[in-house]
PDB file of C-alpha atoms in Angstrom:
ATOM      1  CA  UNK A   4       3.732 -17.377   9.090  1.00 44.00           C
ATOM      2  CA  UNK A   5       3.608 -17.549   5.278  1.00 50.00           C
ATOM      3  CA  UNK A   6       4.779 -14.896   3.192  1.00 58.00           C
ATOM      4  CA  UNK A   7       1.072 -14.589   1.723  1.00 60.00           C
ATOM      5  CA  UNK A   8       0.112 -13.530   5.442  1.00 68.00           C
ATOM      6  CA  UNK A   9       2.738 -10.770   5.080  1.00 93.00           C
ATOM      7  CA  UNK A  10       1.284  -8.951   1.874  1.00 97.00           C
ATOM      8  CA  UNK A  11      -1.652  -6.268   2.193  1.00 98.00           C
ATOM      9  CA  UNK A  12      -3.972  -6.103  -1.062  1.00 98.00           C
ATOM     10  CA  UNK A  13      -5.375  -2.459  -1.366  1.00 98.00           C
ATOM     11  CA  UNK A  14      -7.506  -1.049  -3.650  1.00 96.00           C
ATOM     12  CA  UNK A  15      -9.308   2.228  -4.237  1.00 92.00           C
ATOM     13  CA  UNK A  16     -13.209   1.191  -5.713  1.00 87.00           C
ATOM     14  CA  UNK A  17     -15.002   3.672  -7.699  1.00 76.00           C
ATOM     15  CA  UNK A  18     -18.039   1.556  -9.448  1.00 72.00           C
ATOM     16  CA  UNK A  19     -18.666  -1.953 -10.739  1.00 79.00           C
ATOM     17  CA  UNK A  20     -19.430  -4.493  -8.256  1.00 87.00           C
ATOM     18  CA  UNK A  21     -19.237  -7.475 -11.180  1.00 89.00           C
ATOM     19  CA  UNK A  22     -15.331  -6.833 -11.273  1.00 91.00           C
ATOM     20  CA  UNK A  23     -14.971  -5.882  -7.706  1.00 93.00           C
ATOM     21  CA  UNK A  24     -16.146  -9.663  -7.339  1.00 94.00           C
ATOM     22  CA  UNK A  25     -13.697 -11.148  -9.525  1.00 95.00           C
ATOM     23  CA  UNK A  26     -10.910  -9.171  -8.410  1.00 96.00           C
ATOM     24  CA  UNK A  27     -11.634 -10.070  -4.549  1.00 97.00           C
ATOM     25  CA  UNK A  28     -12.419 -13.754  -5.635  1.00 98.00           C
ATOM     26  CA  UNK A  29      -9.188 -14.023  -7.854  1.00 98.00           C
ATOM     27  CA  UNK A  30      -7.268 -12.559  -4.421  1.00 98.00           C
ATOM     28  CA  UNK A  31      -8.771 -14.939  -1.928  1.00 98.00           C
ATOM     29  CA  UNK A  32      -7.984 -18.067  -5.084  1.00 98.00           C
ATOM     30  CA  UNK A  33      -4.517 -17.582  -4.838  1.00 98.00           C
ATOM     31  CA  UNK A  34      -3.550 -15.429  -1.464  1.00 97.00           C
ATOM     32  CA  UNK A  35      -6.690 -17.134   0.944  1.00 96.00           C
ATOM     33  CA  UNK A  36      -5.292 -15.747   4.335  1.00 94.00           C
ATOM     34  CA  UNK A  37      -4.357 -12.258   2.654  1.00 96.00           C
ATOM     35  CA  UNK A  38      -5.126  -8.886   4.251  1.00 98.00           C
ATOM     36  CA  UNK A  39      -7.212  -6.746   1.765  1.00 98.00           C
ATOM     37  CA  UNK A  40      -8.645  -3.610   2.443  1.00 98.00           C
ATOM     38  CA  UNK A  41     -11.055  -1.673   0.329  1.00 96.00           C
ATOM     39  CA  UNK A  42     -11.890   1.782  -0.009  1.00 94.00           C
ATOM     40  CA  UNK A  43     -14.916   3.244  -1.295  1.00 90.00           C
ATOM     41  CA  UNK A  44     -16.970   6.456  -1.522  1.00 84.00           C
ATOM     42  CA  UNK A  45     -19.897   4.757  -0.035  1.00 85.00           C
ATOM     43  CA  UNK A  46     -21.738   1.657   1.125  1.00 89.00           C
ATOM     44  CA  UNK A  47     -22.616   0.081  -2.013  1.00 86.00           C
ATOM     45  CA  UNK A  48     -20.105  -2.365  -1.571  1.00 90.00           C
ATOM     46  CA  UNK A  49     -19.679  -3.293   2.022  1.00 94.00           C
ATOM     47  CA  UNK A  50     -21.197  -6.660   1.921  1.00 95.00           C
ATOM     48  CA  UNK A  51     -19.248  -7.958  -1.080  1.00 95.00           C
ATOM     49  CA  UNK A  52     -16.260  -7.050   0.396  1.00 96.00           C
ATOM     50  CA  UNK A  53     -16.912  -8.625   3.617  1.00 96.00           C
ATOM     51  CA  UNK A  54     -18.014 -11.778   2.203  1.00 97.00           C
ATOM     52  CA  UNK A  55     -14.252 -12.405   1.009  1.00 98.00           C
ATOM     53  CA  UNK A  56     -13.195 -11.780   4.316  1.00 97.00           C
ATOM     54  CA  UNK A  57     -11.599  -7.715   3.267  1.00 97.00           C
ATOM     55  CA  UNK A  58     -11.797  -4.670   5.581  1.00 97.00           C
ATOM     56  CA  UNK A  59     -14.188  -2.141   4.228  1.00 95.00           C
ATOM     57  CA  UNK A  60     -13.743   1.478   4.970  1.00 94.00           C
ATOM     58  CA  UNK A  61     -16.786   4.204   3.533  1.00 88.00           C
ATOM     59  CA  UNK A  62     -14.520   6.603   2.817  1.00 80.00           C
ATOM     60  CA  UNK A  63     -15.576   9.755   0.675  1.00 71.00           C
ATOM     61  CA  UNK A  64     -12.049  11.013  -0.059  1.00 77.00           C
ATOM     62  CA  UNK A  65     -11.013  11.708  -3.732  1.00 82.00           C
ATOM     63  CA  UNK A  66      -8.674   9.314  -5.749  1.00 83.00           C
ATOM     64  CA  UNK A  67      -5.279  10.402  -4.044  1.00 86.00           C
ATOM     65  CA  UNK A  68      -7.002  10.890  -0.571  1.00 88.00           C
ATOM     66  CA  UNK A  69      -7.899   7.291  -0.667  1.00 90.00           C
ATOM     67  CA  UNK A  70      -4.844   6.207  -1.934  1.00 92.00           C
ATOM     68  CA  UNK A  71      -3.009   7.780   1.046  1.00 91.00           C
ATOM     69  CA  UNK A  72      -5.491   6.176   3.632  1.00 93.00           C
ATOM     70  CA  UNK A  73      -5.293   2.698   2.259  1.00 95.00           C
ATOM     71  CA  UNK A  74      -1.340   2.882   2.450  1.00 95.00           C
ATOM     72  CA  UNK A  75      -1.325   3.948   6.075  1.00 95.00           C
ATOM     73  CA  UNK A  76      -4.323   1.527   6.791  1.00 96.00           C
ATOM     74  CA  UNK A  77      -2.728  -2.079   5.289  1.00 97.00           C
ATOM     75  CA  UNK A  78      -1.288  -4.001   7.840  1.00 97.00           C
ATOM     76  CA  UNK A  79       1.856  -4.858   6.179  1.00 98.00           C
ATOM     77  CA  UNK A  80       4.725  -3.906   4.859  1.00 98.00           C
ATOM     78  CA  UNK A  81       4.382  -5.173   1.126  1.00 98.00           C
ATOM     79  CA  UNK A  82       1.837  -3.838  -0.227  1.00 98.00           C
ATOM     80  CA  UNK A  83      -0.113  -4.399  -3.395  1.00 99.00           C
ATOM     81  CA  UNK A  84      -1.856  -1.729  -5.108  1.00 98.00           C
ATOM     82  CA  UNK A  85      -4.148  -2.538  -7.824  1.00 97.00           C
ATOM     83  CA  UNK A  86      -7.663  -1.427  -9.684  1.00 93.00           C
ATOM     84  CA  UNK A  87     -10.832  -2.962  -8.608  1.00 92.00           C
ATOM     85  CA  UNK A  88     -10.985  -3.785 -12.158  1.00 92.00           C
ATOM     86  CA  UNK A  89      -8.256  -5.987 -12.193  1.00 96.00           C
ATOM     87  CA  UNK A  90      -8.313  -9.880 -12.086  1.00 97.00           C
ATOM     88  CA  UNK A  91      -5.385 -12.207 -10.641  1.00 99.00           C
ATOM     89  CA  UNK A  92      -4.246 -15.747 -12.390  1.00 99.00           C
ATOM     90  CA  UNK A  93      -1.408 -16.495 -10.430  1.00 98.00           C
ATOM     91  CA  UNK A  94       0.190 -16.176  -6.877  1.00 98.00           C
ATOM     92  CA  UNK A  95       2.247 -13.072  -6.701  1.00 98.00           C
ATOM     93  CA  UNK A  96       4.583 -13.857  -3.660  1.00 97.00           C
ATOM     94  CA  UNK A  97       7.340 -14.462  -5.733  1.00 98.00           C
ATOM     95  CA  UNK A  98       7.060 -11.316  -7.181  1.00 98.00           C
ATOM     96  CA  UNK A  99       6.743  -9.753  -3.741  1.00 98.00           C
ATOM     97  CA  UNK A 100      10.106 -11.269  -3.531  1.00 98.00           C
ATOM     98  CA  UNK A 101      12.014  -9.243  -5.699  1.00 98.00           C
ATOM     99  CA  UNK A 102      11.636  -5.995  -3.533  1.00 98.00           C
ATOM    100  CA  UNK A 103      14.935  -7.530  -2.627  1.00 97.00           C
ATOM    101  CA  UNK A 104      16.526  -6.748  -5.623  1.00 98.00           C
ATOM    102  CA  UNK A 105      13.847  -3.707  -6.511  1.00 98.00           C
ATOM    103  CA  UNK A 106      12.171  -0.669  -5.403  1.00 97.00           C
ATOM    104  CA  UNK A 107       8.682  -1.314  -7.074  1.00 97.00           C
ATOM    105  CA  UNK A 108       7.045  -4.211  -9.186  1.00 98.00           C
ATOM    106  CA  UNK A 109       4.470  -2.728 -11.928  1.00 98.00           C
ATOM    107  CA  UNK A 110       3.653  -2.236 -15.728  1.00 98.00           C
ATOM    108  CA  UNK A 111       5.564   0.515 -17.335  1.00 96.00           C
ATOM    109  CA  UNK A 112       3.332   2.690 -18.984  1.00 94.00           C
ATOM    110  CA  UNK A 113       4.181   1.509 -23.109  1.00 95.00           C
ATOM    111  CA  UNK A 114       1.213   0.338 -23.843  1.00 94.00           C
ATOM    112  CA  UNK A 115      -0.284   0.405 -27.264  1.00 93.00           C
ATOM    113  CA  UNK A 116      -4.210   0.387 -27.876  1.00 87.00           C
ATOM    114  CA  UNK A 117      -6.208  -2.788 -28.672  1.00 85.00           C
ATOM    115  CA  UNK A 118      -7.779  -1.421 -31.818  1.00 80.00           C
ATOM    116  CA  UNK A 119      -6.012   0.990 -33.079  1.00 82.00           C
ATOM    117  CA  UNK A 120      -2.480   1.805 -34.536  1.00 88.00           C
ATOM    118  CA  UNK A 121      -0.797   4.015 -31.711  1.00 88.00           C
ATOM    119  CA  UNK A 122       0.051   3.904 -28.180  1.00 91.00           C
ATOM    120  CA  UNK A 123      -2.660   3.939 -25.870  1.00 88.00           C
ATOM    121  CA  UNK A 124      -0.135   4.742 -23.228  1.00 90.00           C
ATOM    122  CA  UNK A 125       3.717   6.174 -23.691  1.00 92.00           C
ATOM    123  CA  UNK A 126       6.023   6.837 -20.749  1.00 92.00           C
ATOM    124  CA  UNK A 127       9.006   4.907 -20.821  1.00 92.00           C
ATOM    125  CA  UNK A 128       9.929   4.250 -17.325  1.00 92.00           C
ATOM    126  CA  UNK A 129       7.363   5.053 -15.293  1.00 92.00           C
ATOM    127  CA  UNK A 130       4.229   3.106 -14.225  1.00 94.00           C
ATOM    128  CA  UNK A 131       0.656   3.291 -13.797  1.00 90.00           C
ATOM    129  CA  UNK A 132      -1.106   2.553 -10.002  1.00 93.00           C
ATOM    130  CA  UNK A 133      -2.580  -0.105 -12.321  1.00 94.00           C
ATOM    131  CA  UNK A 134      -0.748  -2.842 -10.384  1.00 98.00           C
ATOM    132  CA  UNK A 135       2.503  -2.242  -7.929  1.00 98.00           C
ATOM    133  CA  UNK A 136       3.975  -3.906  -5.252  1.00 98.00           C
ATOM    134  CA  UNK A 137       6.416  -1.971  -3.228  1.00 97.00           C
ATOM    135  CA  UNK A 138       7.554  -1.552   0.353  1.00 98.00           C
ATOM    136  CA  UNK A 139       6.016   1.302   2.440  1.00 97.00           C
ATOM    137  CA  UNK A 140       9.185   1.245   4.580  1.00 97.00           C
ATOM    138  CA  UNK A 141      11.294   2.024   1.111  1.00 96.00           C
ATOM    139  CA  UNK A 142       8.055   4.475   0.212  1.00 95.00           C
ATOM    140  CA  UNK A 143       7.255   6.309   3.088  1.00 95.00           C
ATOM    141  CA  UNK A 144      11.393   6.759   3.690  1.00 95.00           C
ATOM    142  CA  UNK A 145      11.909   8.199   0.279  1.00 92.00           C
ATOM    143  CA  UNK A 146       8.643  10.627   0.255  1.00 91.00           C
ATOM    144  CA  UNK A 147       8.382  13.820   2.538  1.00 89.00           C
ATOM    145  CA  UNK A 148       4.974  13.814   1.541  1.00 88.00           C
ATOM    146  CA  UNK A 149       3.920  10.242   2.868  1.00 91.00           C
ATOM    147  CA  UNK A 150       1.066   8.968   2.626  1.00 88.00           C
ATOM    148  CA  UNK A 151      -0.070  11.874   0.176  1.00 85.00           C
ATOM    149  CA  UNK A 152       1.972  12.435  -2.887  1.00 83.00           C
ATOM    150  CA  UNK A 153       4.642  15.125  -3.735  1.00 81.00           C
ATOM    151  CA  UNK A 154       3.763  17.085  -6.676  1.00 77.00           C
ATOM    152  CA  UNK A 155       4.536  15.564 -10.463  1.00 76.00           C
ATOM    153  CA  UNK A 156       6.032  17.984 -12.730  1.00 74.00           C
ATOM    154  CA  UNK A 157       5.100  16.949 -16.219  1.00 71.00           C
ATOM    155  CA  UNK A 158       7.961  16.474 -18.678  1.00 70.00           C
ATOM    156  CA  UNK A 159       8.079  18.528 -22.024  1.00 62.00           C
ATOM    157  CA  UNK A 160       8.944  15.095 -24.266  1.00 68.00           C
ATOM    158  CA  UNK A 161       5.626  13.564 -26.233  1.00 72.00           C
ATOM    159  CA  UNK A 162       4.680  11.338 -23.712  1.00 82.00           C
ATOM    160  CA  UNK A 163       1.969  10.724 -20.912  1.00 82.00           C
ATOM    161  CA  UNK A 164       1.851  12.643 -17.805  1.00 83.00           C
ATOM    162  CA  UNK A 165      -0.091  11.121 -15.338  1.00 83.00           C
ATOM    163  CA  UNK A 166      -0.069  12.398 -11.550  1.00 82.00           C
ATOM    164  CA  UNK A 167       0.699   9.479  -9.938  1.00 83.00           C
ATOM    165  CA  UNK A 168       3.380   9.144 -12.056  1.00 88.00           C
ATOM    166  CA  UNK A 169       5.332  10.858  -9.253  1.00 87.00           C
ATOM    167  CA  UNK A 170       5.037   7.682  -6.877  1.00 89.00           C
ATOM    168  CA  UNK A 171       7.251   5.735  -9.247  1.00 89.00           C
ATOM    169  CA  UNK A 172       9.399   8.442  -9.612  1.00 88.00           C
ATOM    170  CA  UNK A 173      10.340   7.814  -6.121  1.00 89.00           C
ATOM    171  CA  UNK A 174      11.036   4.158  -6.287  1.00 91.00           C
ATOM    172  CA  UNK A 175      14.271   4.632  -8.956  1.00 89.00           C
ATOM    173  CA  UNK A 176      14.728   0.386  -9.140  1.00 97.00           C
ATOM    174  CA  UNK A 177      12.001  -0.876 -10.958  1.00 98.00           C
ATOM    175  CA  UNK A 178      10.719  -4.668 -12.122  1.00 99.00           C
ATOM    176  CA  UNK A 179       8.938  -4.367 -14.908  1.00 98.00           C
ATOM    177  CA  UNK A 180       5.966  -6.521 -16.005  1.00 98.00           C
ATOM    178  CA  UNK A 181       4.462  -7.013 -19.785  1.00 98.00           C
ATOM    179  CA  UNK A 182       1.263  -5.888 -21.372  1.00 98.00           C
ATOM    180  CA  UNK A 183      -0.301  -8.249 -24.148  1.00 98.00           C
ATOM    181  CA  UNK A 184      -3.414  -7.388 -25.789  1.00 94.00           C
ATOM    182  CA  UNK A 185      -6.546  -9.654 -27.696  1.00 91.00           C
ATOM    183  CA  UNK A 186      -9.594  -7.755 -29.754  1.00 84.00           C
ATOM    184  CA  UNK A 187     -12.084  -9.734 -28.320  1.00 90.00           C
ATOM    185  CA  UNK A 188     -11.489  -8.051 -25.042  1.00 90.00           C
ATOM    186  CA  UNK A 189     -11.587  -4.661 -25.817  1.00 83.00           C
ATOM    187  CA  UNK A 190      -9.712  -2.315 -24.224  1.00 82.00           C
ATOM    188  CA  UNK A 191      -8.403  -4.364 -21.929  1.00 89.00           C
ATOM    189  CA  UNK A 192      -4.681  -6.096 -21.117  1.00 95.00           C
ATOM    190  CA  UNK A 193      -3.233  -9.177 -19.907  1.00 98.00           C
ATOM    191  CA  UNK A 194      -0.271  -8.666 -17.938  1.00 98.00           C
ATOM    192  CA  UNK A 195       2.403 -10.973 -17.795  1.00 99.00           C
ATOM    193  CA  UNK A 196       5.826 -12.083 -16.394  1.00 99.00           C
ATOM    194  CA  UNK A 197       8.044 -13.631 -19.225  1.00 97.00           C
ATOM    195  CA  UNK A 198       5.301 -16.480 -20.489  1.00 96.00           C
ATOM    196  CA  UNK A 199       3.585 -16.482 -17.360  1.00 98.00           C
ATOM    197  CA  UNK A 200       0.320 -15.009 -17.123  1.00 98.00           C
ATOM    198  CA  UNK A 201      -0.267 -12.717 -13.497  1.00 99.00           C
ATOM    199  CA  UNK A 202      -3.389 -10.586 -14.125  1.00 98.00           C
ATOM    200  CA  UNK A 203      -5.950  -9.302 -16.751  1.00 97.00           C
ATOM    201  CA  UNK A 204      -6.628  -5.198 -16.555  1.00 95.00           C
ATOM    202  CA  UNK A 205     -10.114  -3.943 -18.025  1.00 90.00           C
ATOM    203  CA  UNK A 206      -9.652  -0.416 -19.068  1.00 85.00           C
ATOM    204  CA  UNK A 207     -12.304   1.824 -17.535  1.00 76.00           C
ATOM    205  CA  UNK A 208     -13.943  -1.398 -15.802  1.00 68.00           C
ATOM    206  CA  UNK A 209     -15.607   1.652 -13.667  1.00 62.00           C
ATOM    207  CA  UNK A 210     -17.618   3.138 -16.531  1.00 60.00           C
ATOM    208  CA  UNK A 211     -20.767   3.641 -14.564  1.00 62.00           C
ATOM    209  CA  UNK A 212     -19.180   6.726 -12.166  1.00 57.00           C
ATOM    210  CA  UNK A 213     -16.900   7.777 -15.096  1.00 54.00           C
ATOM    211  CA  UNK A 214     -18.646   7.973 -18.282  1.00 52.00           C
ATOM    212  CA  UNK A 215     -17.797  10.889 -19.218  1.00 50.00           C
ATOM    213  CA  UNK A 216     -14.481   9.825 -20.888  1.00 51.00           C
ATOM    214  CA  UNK A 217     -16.705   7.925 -23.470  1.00 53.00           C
ATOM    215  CA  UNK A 218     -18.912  10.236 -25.827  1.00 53.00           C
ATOM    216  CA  UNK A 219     -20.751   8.990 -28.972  1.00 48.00           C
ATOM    217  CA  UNK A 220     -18.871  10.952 -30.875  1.00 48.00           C
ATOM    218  CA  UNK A 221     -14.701   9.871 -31.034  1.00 50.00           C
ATOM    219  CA  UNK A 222     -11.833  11.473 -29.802  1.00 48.00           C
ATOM    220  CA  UNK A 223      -8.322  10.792 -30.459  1.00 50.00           C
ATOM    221  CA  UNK A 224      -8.204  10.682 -26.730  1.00 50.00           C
ATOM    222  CA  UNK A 225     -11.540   8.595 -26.044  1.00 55.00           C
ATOM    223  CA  UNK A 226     -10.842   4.567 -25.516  1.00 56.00           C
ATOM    224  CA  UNK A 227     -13.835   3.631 -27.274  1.00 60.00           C
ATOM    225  CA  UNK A 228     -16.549   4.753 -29.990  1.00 62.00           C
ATOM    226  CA  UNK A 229     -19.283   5.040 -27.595  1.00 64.00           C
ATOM    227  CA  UNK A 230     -20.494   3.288 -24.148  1.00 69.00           C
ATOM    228  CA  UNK A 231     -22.466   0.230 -26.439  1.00 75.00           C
ATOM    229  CA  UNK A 232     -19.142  -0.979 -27.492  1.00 75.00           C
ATOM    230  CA  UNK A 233     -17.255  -0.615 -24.183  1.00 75.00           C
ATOM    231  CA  UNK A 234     -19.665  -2.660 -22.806  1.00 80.00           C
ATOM    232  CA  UNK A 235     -19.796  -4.919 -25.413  1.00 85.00           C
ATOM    233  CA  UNK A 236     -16.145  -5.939 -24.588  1.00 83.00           C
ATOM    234  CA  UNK A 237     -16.364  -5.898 -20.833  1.00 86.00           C
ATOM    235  CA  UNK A 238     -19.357  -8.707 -21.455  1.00 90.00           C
ATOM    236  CA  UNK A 239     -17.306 -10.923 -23.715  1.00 92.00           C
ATOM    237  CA  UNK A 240     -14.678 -11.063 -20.919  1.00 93.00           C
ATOM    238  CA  UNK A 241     -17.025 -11.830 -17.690  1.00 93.00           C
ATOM    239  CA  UNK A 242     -18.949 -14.330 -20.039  1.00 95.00           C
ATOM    240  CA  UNK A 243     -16.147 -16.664 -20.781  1.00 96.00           C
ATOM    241  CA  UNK A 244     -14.607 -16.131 -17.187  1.00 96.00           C
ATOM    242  CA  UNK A 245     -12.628 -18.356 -16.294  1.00 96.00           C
ATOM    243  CA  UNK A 246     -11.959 -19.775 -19.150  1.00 97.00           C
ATOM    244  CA  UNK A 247     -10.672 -16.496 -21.410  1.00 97.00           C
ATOM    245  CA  UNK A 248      -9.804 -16.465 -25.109  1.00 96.00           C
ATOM    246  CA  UNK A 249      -5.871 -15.545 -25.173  1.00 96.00           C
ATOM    247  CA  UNK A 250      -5.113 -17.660 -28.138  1.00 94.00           C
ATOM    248  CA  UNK A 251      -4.621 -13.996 -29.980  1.00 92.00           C
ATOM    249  CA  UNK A 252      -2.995 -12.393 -28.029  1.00 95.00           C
ATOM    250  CA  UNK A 253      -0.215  -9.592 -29.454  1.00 96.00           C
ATOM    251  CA  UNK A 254       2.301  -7.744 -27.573  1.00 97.00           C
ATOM    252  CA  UNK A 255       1.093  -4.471 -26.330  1.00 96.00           C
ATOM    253  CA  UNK A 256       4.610  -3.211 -25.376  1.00 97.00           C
ATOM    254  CA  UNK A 257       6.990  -2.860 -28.964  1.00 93.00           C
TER     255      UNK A 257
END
C-alpha cells in the first residue's frame, strides 16, 4: 500500500464552494487514492465533495465539535488537518514522514500582515489548525480530552491567544513550516518548506458565513478595509490559478 493510502485529509467547511474546489482538486492532484473527509453544517456541498471521491458528513456541530468528529472519523492514523480555503502544490508524504522525528508538522503562528507594518499573527511556538499533520495515536495518547480539546489558558505576554492553540500545546516536538507573503494576493500566504513551495492559505476564504470580521469602517484588528477589497484579492488569486504570481514574494515570518 502506498504511504499516500495511509494519510486521512480532514477539513472542517464553513462557506465558499470556489476554494472548497481547489482545495479538494489540489488533494486528489497530488494524493489521488487519499482518504478525505469533509465536514459541513449542511448540504450545500455534498456533491462537490463527492465528485473528488471525499466522504461527506452534514454535520451541524460548531468549529471544535467538528473538529473532534473528523479526527475520530479519518481512517488513518496520519492525519492532515487543513482549511477548506487552503490549496496544495506539492505531495506532502514526505512531510508525513517526519512524525518520526516530530510530534506535529504546521505553521507557527509569526506571521506578519500583507499590507501593513505589524504582525498579523504573533505566537512564537505554537500553530494555527491552518495546516497540521500529526498522529492521532501520539494525539489522542497525550489528551484526556480526546477528540474534544482541553481548555487553553491564555498567556499574559503580547501575543495571540487562539483556542486551539491548546492542541499544539500537546504535541511539544514541532516541524515548523514558512509563511511568505505577495500584495497581489491579499491577505493571503504561501507556505513553504525551505525553497519548496507546499500550499497557498487565503485568509478568511469563508467570508460569506463570516463577514462580520470585515466592517467598512477599519479596525486595528480587521484584515481588510471593507468586503470590496477582500474580494478583490481572493479574485486575483482564482483568476490566475494555476499559474500564480509569486515573483514578489517577501518573508512573512522575520
Amino acid at each position: 500500500m502506498s504511504k499516500t493510502k495511509n494519510i486521512s485529509f480532514v477539513t472542517p467547511y464553513l462557506s465558499g464552494t470556489k476554494w472548497l474546489e481547489l482545495h479538494l482538486a489540489s488533494i486528489r492532484k497530488f494524493h489521488l487514492h487519499a482518504d478525505i473527509v469533509i465536514s459541513a453544517p449542511d448540504e450545500s456541498a455534498r456533491k462537490i465533495v463527492e465528485r473528488f471521491g471525499g466522504r461527506y458528513f452534514d454535520n451541524n456541530r460548531d468549529y471544535f465539535q467538528a473538529i473532534a468528529f473528523l479526527f475520530e472519523t479519518a481512517k488513518h492514523d496520519t492525519i492532515v488537518l487543513s482549511d477548506c480555503d487552503t490549496v496544495l502544490f506539492a505531495k506532502i508524504d514526505y512531510l508525513a514522514a517526519k512524525l518520526k522525528d516530530f510530534d506535529l508538522v504546521g505553521i507557527e503562528e509569526r506571521i506578519r500582515h500583507a499590507t501593513k507594518d505589524r504582525w498579523f499573527r504573533f505566537a512564537p511556538g505554537y500553530t494555527d489548525l491552518t495546516f497540521i499533520i500529526f498522529s492521532r495515536a501520539k494525539a489522542r495518547a497525550n489528551n484526556p480530552s480526546w477528540p474534544h480539546f482541553p481548555p487553553f489558558t491564555p498567556t499574559p505576554k503580547n501575543q495571540n491567544n487562539e483556542d486551539h492553540y491548546t492542541f499544539c500545546e500537546l504535541m511539544s516536538k514541532h516541524y515548523y513550516l514558512r509563511p511568505y507573503t505577495t500584495t497581489k494576493y491579499g491577505l493571503g500566504n504561501l507556505i513553504r518548506d525551505g525553497d519548496k513551495n507546499i500550499l497557498w492559505h487565503q485568509w478568511f476564504g469563508s467570508w460569506e458565513k463570516r463577514a462580520s470580521f470585515i466592517s467598512e469602517r477599519e479596525r486595528e484588528d480587521n484584515p481588510y478595509k471593507n468586503m470590496a477589497e477582500l474580494i478583490a484579492a481572493e479574485s486575483r488569486f482564482l483568476a490566475d490559478y494555476p499559474q500564480l504570481d509569486f515573483s514578489q514574494v517577501k518573508k512573512a515570518f522575520e
